[in-house]
């Protein structure tokens, strides 16, 4: 499933409105009940703490209609080019040699 491992925002819960607006990470999908298991993240700045069972790390089973995936974020390493393939700037993961003697370093995408 494309949502596994994604950060999602919870919305539209009527029985637990205190969870609306919170974020979590999709851990699994249970086909028998049609729900995703979400591991709750810590509250965002400005969000109040909520009931004890909703502390960071708690697991909740939620319907697909109650979660929205956040846009995927791709980090761009401006000013850094790949010494292997020439990609400039490097997008996504990058490797920088911390022990290379070159003054400008050695980077790979």
mmCIF file of C-alpha atoms in Angstrom:
data_model
loop_
_atom_site.group_PDB
_atom_site.id
_atom_site.type_symbol
_atom_site.label_atom_id
_atom_site.label_comp_id
_atom_site.label_asym_id
_atom_site.label_seq_id
_atom_site.Cartn_x
_atom_site.Cartn_y
_atom_site.Cartn_z
ATOM 1 C CA UNK A 1 0.000 0.000 0.000
ATOM 2 C CA UNK A 2 1.371 3.422 -0.935
ATOM 3 C CA UNK A 3 0.472 4.933 2.471
ATOM 4 C CA UNK A 4 2.690 2.601 4.516
ATOM 5 C CA UNK A 5 5.398 4.659 6.200
ATOM 6 C CA UNK A 6 3.792 7.961 5.157
ATOM 7 C CA UNK A 7 3.097 10.833 7.540
ATOM 8 C CA UNK A 8 -0.633 11.553 7.675
ATOM 9 C CA UNK A 9 -2.932 14.119 9.274
ATOM 10 C CA UNK A 10 -5.989 12.891 11.160
ATOM 11 C CA UNK A 11 -9.332 14.611 10.474
ATOM 12 C CA UNK A 12 -13.059 14.114 10.730
ATOM 13 C CA UNK A 13 -13.160 11.955 13.864
ATOM 14 C CA UNK A 14 -16.397 12.397 15.816
ATOM 15 C CA UNK A 15 -15.720 9.999 18.692
ATOM 16 C CA UNK A 16 -12.195 11.338 19.275
ATOM 17 C CA UNK A 17 -12.207 14.976 18.082
ATOM 18 C CA UNK A 18 -9.119 15.572 20.243
ATOM 19 C CA UNK A 19 -7.118 13.628 17.639
ATOM 20 C CA UNK A 20 -8.229 15.798 14.698
ATOM 21 C CA UNK A 21 -5.287 17.802 13.363
ATOM 22 C CA UNK A 22 -2.698 15.476 14.893
ATOM 23 C CA UNK A 23 -0.116 13.730 12.730
ATOM 24 C CA UNK A 24 1.112 10.176 12.725
ATOM 25 C CA UNK A 25 2.848 7.538 10.616
ATOM 26 C CA UNK A 26 0.981 4.716 8.874
ATOM 27 C CA UNK A 27 2.242 1.409 10.285
ATOM 28 C CA UNK A 28 -0.008 -1.116 8.544
ATOM 29 C CA UNK A 29 -3.356 -1.753 6.872
ATOM 30 C CA UNK A 30 -5.819 -4.309 8.264
ATOM 31 C CA UNK A 31 -7.871 -5.606 5.339
ATOM 32 C CA UNK A 32 -10.267 -7.431 7.692
ATOM 33 C CA UNK A 33 -11.640 -4.153 9.076
ATOM 34 C CA UNK A 34 -10.517 -1.738 6.333
ATOM 35 C CA UNK A 35 -8.500 0.445 8.717
ATOM 36 C CA UNK A 36 -4.969 1.780 8.885
ATOM 37 C CA UNK A 37 -2.901 1.519 12.039
ATOM 38 C CA UNK A 38 -1.422 4.953 12.774
ATOM 39 C CA UNK A 39 1.379 5.637 15.271
ATOM 40 C CA UNK A 40 0.714 9.070 16.705
ATOM 41 C CA UNK A 41 3.495 11.676 16.526
ATOM 42 C CA UNK A 42 4.178 14.158 19.314
ATOM 43 C CA UNK A 43 1.875 17.205 19.233
ATOM 44 C CA UNK A 44 2.865 19.984 16.862
ATOM 45 C CA UNK A 45 3.836 23.308 18.476
ATOM 46 C CA UNK A 46 0.722 25.006 19.812
ATOM 47 C CA UNK A 47 -1.327 21.797 19.974
ATOM 48 C CA UNK A 48 -2.470 20.901 23.492
ATOM 49 C CA UNK A 49 -1.652 17.567 25.057
ATOM 50 C CA UNK A 50 -4.649 15.273 25.005
ATOM 51 C CA UNK A 51 -5.964 12.271 26.892
ATOM 52 C CA UNK A 52 -3.305 9.921 28.270
ATOM 53 C CA UNK A 53 -4.050 7.214 25.687
ATOM 54 C CA UNK A 54 -3.131 9.634 22.889
ATOM 55 C CA UNK A 55 0.446 10.400 23.856
ATOM 56 C CA UNK A 56 3.131 10.183 21.198
ATOM 57 C CA UNK A 57 3.666 6.610 20.064
ATOM 58 C CA UNK A 58 0.094 5.451 20.728
ATOM 59 C CA UNK A 59 -1.480 3.317 18.012
ATOM 60 C CA UNK A 60 -4.918 4.001 16.539
ATOM 61 C CA UNK A 61 -6.914 2.155 13.876
ATOM 62 C CA UNK A 62 -8.499 4.688 11.534
ATOM 63 C CA UNK A 63 -10.622 4.547 8.403
ATOM 64 C CA UNK A 64 -8.996 5.744 5.148
ATOM 65 C CA UNK A 65 -11.419 8.700 5.064
ATOM 66 C CA UNK A 66 -10.003 10.007 8.359
ATOM 67 C CA UNK A 67 -6.397 10.349 7.233
ATOM 68 C CA UNK A 68 -4.713 12.518 4.621
ATOM 69 C CA UNK A 69 -1.138 11.912 3.484
ATOM 70 C CA UNK A 70 1.162 14.907 3.675
ATOM 71 C CA UNK A 71 2.919 15.916 0.479
ATOM 72 C CA UNK A 72 6.177 14.071 0.026
ATOM 73 C CA UNK A 73 9.132 16.321 0.740
ATOM 74 C CA UNK A 74 12.280 16.041 -1.351
ATOM 75 C CA UNK A 75 15.326 17.781 0.048
ATOM 76 C CA UNK A 76 17.472 19.612 -2.506
ATOM 77 C CA UNK A 77 21.167 20.071 -1.674
ATOM 78 C CA UNK A 78 21.763 23.442 -3.337
ATOM 79 C CA UNK A 79 25.418 24.015 -4.195
ATOM 80 C CA UNK A 80 26.215 20.291 -4.043
ATOM 81 C CA UNK A 81 26.769 18.157 -7.140
ATOM 82 C CA UNK A 82 27.266 14.431 -7.546
ATOM 83 C CA UNK A 83 30.876 13.502 -8.311
ATOM 84 C CA UNK A 84 29.661 10.171 -9.723
ATOM 85 C CA UNK A 85 26.969 11.082 -12.270
ATOM 86 C CA UNK A 86 27.153 14.881 -12.420
ATOM 87 C CA UNK A 87 23.624 15.610 -11.096
ATOM 88 C CA UNK A 88 23.505 19.209 -9.891
ATOM 89 C CA UNK A 89 22.066 20.005 -7.433
ATOM 90 C CA UNK A 90 21.550 16.661 -5.717
ATOM 91 C CA UNK A 91 17.889 15.953 -4.882
ATOM 92 C CA UNK A 92 16.987 13.463 -2.161
ATOM 93 C CA UNK A 93 19.579 11.505 -0.231
ATOM 94 C CA UNK A 94 23.226 12.462 -0.585
ATOM 95 C CA UNK A 95 26.504 11.025 0.655
ATOM 96 C CA UNK A 96 29.348 13.320 1.657
ATOM 97 C CA UNK A 97 32.749 11.893 2.460
ATOM 98 C CA UNK A 98 33.900 13.336 5.779
ATOM 99 C CA UNK A 99 37.393 11.867 5.531
ATOM 100 C CA UNK A 100 38.319 12.839 1.963
ATOM 101 C CA UNK A 101 41.373 15.097 1.636
ATOM 102 C CA UNK A 102 39.836 17.226 -1.140
ATOM 103 C CA UNK A 103 39.062 20.782 -0.057
ATOM 104 C CA UNK A 104 35.736 20.767 -1.895
ATOM 105 C CA UNK A 105 34.813 17.265 -0.633
ATOM 106 C CA UNK A 106 33.384 14.279 -2.434
ATOM 107 C CA UNK A 107 29.601 13.915 -2.844
ATOM 108 C CA UNK A 108 27.373 11.222 -4.321
ATOM 109 C CA UNK A 109 23.637 11.032 -4.964
#
